């Protein structure tokens, strides 16, 4: 995928998504409730993963297990990965300066969060409270 608006893959059966080099933002609602998505490949050109008041780019991708955030990413939006229940670990690149509220909220299987650099500015409840990250 090279360019897209929001809700493009919402509620589809797609299992793997590879965003094309050159894309700078993944919009809110891009793969919202795409329950079958297991692997998402994000290129190094993406600087923002979109968030929204009610849902973010990957909100509700309940089977998402594999995602590598690119170096160069600056912001993870509000609710971006909310309710990604199969996500067990995430590494936050050192370039990230802001993680929106509830960005990883409801990620019930998330056990490991690694910050490659200084912990960025965190929105309210950016991670599940059980992880003790604030």
Coordinates of C-alpha atoms in Angstrom, one line a residue, residues 9 14 26 39 41 43 45 56 62 74 76 85 109 114 116 134:
X9 CA -9.1 -2.2 5.4
X14 CA -6.6 -9.5 5.1
X26 CA -0.7 5.7 8.4
X39 CA 1.6 -9.2 10.4
X41 CA 5.2 -4.1 7.8
X43 CA 8.4 1.3 6.1
X45 CA 9.4 6.7 5.8
X56 CA -6.6 4.5 16.0
X62 CA -7.1 -8.7 17.8
X74 CA 8.0 10.3 15.6
X76 CA 2.1 7.0 17.9
X85 CA -5.0 -8.5 22.2
X109 CA -1.2 -9.9 26.2
X114 CA 11.3 -1.8 25.2
X116 CA 15.4 2.1 22.5
X134 CA 3.7 6.0 33.2

